[in-house]
mmCIF file of C-alpha atoms in Angstrom:
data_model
loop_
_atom_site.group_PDB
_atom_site.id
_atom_site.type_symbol
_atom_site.label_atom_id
_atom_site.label_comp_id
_atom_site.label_asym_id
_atom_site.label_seq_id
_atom_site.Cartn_x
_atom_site.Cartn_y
_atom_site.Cartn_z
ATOM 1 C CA UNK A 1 -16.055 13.693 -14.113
ATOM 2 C CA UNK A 2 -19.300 15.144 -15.289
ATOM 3 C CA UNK A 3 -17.583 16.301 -18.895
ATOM 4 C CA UNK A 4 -16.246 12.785 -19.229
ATOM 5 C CA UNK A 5 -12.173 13.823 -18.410
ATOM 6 C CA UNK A 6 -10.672 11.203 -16.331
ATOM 7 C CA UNK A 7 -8.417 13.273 -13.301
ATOM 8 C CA UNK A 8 -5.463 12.842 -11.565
ATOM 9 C CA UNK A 9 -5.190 14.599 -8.655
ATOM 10 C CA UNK A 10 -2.939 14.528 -5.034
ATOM 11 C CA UNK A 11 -0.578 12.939 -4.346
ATOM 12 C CA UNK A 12 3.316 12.590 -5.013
ATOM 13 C CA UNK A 13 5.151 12.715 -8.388
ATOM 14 C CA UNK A 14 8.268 11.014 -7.849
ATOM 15 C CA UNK A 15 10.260 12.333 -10.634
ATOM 16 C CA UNK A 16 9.597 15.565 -9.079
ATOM 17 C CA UNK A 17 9.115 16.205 -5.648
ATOM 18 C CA UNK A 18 8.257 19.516 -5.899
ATOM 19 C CA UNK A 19 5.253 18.660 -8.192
ATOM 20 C CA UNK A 20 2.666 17.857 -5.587
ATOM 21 C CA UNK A 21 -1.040 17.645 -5.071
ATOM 22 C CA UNK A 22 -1.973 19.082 -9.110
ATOM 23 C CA UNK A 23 -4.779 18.155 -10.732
ATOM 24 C CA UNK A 24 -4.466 17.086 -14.553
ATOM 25 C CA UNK A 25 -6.675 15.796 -17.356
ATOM 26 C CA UNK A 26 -5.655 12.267 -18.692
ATOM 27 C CA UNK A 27 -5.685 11.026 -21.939
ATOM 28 C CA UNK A 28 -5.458 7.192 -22.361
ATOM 29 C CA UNK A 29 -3.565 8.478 -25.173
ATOM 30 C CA UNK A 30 -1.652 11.397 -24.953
ATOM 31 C CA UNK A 31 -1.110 10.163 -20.953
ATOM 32 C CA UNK A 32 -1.405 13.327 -18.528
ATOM 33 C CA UNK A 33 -1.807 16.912 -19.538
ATOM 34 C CA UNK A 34 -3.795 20.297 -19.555
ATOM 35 C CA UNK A 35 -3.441 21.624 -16.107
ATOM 36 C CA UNK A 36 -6.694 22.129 -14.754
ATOM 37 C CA UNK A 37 -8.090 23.575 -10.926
ATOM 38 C CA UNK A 38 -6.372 22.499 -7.347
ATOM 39 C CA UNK A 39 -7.935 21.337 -4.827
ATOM 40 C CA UNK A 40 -7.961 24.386 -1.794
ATOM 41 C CA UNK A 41 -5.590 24.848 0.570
ATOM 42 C CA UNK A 42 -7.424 23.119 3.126
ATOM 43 C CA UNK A 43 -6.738 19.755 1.195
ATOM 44 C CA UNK A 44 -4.302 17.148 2.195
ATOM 45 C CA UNK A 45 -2.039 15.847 -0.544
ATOM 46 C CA UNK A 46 -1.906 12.262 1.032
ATOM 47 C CA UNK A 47 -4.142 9.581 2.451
ATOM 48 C CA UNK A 48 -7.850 11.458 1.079
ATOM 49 C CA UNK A 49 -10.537 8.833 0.275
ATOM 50 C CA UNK A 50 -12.192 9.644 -3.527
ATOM 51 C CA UNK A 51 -15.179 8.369 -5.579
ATOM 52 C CA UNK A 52 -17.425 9.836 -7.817
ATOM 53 C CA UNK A 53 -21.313 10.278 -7.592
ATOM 54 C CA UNK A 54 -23.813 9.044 -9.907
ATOM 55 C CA UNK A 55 -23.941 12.959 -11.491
ATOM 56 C CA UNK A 56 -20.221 12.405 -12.117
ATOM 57 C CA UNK A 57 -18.682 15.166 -9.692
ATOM 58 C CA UNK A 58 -15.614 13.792 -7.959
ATOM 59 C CA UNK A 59 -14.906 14.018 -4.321
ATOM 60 C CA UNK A 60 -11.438 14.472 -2.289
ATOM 61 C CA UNK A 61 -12.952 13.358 1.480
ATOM 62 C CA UNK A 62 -10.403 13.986 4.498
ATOM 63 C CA UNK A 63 -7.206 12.682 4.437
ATOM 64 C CA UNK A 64 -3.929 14.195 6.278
ATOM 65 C CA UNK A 65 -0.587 12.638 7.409
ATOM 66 C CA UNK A 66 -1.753 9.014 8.076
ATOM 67 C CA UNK A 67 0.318 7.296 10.735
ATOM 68 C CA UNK A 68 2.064 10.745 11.121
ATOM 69 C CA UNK A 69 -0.562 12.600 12.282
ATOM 70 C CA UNK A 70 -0.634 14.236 15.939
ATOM 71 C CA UNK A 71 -2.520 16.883 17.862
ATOM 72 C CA UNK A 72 -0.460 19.599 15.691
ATOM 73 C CA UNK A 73 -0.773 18.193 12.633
ATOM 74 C CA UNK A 74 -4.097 15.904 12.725
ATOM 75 C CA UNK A 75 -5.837 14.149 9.763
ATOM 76 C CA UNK A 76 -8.590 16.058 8.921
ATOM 77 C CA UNK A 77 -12.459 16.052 7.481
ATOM 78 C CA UNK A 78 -12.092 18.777 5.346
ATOM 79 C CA UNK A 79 -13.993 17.802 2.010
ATOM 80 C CA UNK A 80 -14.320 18.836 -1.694
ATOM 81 C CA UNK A 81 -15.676 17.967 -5.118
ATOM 82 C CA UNK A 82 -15.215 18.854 -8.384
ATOM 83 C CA UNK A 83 -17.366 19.937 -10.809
ATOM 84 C CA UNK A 84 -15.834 19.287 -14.187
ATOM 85 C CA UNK A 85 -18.148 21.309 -16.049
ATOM 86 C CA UNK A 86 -16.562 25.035 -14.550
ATOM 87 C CA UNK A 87 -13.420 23.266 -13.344
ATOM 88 C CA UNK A 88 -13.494 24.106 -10.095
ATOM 89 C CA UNK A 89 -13.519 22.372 -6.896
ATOM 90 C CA UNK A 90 -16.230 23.196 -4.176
ATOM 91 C CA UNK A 91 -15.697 22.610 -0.669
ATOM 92 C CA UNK A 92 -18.815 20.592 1.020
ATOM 93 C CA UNK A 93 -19.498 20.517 4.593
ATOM 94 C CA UNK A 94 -16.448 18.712 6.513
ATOM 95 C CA UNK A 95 -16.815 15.342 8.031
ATOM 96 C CA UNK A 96 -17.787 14.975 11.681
ATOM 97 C CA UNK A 97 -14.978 12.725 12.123
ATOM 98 C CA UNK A 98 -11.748 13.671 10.517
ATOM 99 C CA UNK A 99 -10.533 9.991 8.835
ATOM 100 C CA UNK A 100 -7.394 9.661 6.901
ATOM 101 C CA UNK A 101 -6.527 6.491 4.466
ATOM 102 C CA UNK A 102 -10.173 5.355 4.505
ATOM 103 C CA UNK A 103 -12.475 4.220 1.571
ATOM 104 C CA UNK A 104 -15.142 6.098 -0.020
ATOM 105 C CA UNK A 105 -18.110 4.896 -2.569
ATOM 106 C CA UNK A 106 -21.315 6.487 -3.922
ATOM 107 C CA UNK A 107 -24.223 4.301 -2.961
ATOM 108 C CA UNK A 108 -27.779 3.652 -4.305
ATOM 109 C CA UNK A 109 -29.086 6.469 -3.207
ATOM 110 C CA UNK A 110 -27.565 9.977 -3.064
ATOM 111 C CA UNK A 111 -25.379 9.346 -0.491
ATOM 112 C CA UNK A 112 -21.340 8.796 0.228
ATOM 113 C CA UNK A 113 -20.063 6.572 2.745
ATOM 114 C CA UNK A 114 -16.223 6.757 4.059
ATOM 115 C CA UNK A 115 -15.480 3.749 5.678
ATOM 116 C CA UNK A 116 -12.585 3.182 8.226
ATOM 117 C CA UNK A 117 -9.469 5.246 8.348
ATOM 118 C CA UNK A 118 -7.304 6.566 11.115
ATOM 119 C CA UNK A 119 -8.539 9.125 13.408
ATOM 120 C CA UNK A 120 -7.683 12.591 13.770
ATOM 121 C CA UNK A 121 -4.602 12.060 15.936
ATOM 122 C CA UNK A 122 -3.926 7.952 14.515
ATOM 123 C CA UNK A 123 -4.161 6.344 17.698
ATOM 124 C CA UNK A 124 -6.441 4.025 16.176
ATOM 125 C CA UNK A 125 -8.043 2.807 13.504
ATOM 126 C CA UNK A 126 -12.056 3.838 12.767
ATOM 127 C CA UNK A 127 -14.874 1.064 12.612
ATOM 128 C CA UNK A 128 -16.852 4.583 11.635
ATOM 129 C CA UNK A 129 -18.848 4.738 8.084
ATOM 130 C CA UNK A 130 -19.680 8.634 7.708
ATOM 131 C CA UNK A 131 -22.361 9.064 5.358
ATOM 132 C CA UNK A 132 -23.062 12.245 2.958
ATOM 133 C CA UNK A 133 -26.346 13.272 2.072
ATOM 134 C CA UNK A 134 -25.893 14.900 -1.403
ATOM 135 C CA UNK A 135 -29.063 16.435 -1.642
ATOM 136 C CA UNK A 136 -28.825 18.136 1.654
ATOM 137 C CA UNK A 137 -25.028 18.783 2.222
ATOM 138 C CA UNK A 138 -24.808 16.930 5.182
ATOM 139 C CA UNK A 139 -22.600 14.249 7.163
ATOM 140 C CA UNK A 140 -24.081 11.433 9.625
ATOM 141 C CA UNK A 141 -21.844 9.163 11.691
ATOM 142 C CA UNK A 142 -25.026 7.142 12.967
ATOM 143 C CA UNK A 143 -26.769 6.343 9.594
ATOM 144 C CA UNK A 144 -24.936 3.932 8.855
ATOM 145 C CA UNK A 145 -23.811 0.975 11.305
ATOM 146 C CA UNK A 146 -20.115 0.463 12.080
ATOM 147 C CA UNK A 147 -17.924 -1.739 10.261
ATOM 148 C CA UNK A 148 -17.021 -5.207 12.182
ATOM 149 C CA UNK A 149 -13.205 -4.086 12.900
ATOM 150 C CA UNK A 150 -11.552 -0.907 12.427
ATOM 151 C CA UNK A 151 -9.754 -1.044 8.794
ATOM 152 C CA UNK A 152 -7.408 1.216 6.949
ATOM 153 C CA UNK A 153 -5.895 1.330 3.233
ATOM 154 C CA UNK A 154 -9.057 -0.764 2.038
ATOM 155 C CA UNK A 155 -11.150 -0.201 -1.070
ATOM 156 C CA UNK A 156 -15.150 0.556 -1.483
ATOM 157 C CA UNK A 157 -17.204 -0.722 -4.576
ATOM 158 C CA UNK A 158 -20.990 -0.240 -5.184
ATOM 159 C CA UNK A 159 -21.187 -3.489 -6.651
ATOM 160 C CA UNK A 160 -23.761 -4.671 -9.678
ATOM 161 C CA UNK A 161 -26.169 -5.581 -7.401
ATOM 162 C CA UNK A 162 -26.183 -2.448 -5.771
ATOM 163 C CA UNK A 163 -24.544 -3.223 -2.284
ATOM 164 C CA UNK A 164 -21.373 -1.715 -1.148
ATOM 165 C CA UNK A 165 -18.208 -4.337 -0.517
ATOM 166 C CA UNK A 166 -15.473 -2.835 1.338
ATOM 167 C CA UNK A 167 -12.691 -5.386 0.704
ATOM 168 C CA UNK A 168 -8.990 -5.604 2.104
ATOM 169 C CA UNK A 169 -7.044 -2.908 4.138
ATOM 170 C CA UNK A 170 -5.527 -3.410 7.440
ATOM 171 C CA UNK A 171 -6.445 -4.005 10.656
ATOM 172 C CA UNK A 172 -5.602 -4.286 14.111
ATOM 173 C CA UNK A 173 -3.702 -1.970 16.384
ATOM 174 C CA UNK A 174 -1.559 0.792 14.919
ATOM 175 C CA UNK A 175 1.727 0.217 14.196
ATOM 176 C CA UNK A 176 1.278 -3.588 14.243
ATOM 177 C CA UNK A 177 -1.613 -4.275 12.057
ATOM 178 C CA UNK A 178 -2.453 -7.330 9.445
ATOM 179 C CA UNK A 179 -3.206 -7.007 6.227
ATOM 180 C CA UNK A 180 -6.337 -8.535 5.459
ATOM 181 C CA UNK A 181 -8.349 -10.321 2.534
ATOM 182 C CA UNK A 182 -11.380 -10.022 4.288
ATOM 183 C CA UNK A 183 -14.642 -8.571 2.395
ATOM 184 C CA UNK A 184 -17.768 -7.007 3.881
ATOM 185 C CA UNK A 185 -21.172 -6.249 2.342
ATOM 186 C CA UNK A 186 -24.107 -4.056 3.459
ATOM 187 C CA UNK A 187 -27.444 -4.560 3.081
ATOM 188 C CA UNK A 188 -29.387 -3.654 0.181
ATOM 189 C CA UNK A 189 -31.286 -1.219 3.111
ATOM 190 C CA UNK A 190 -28.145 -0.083 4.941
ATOM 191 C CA UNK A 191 -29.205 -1.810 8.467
ATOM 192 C CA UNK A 192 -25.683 -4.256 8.602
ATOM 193 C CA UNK A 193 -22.972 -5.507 7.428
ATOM 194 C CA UNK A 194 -22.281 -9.322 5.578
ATOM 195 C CA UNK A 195 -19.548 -10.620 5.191
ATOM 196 C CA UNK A 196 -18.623 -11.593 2.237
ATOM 197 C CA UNK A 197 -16.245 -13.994 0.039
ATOM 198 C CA UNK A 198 -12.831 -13.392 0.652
ATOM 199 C CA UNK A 199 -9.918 -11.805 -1.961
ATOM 200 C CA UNK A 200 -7.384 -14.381 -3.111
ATOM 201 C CA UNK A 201 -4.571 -12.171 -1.865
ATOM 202 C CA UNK A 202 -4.533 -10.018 1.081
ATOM 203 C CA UNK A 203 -3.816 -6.387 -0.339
ATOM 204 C CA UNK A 204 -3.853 -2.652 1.080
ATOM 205 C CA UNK A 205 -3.795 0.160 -1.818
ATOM 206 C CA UNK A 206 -5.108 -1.327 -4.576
ATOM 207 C CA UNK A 207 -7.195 -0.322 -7.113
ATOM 208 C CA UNK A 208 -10.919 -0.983 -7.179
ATOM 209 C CA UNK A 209 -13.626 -1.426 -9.851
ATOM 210 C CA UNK A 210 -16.803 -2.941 -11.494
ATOM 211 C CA UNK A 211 -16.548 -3.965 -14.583
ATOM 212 C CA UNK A 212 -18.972 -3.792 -17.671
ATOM 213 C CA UNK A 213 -19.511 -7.091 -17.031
ATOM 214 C CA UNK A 214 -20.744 -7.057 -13.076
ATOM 215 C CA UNK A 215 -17.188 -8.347 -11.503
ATOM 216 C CA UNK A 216 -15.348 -6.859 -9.711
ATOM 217 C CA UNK A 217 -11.711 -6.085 -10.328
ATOM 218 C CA UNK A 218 -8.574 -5.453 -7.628
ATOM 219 C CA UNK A 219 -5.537 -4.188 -9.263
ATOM 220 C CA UNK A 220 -2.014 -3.622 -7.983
ATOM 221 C CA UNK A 221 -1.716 -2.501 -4.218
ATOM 222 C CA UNK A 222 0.606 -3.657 -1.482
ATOM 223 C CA UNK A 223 0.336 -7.085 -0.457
ATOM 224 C CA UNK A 224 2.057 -8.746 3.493
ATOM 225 C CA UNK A 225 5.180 -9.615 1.068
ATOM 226 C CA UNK A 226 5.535 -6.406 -0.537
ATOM 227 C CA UNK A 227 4.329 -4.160 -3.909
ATOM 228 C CA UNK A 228 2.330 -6.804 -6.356
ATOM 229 C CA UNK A 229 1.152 -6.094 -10.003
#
């Protein structure tokens, strides 16, 4: 965050179930500890896309019951961030269109895309990349064009030469998807999107990240023949 802590926060703690959705400092260390602010009421323990902007302040963007989801209990667009350096969380304005296990990066310039997901009531899976305008606390569905196919569980990285790759996830219809390999690239100006050179494994719900040395790295994650390390 913008103090430098590293966060955990939503989400499941298997070794207690009734430990859910807290937010804690890590220590690389020490390993988790020092309790510090929830996220509001409004926001989903499961399926939320996350990054972090280029002033450090974290974001929690939609999220909801995935595959679950229905018109009583929809995914949702609610958003927040977190500003380390009161620890609280501020709700932003909420995405236009609620998205839940989609991808979320900080690009070149003051904005946020979330990319893919399910929609509100997951009857399908979104082609939609929402962008957030920091500066002006607003969403656009329109800014940005759509991705190729409608993806879920993939992973967003502003990469070192300043384009965002959206790489694996799943796609096709719901309940019967693929999971894919596949990589896409926009423009350096935002107009479309490349694609790009494919993983070596297929993989949903993986980790994501560039490197100090300009690669990027794909950890972990769920592969078409189960969990992989």
């Amino acid at each position: 965050d913008n103090t430098g802590q590293i966060l955990i926060f939503g989400g499941y703690n298997p070794s207690d179930p009734g430990d859910t959705a807290q937010t804690f400092h890590y220590d690389i260390v020490e390993g988790p500890s020092g309790a510090l602010a929830d996220r509001g009421a409004g926001a989903p323990d499961d399926f939320f896309a996350y990054c972090t902007d280029s002033a450090g302040l974290i974001y929690s963007l939609g999220g909801g019951p995935g595959t679950a989801a229905s018109s009583g209990n929809p995914n949702t667009g609610y958003c927040e961030r977190y500003l380390g350096t009161t620890d609280t969380w501020q709700p932003i304005a909420p995405m236009p269109t609620p998205a839940a296990d989609a991808c979320a990066v900080a690009d070149a310039s003051g904005h946020i895309l979330v990319i893919g997901g399910y929609d509100a009531d997951a009857t399908t899976r979104l082609t939609n990349v929402a962008r957030y305008d920091i500066a002006t606390d607003t969403w656009s569905d329109t800014a940005i064009p759509d991705l190729p196919v409608g993806l879920t569980g993939a992973r967003a990285v502003r990469g070192a030469d300043d384009r965002v790759w959206v790489m694996g996830g799943r796609t096709g219809p719901v309940g019967s998807g693929t999971i894919v390999s596949t990589c896409y690239v926009l423009d350096a100006d935002g107009s479309a999107w490349n694609a790009g050179p494919s993983m070596a494994e297929a993989r949903i719900w993986f980790g994501a990240a560039l490197g100090d040395d300009d690669h990027i790295y794909v950890m972990g994650g769920v592969t078409p023949a189960g969990g992989t390390d």
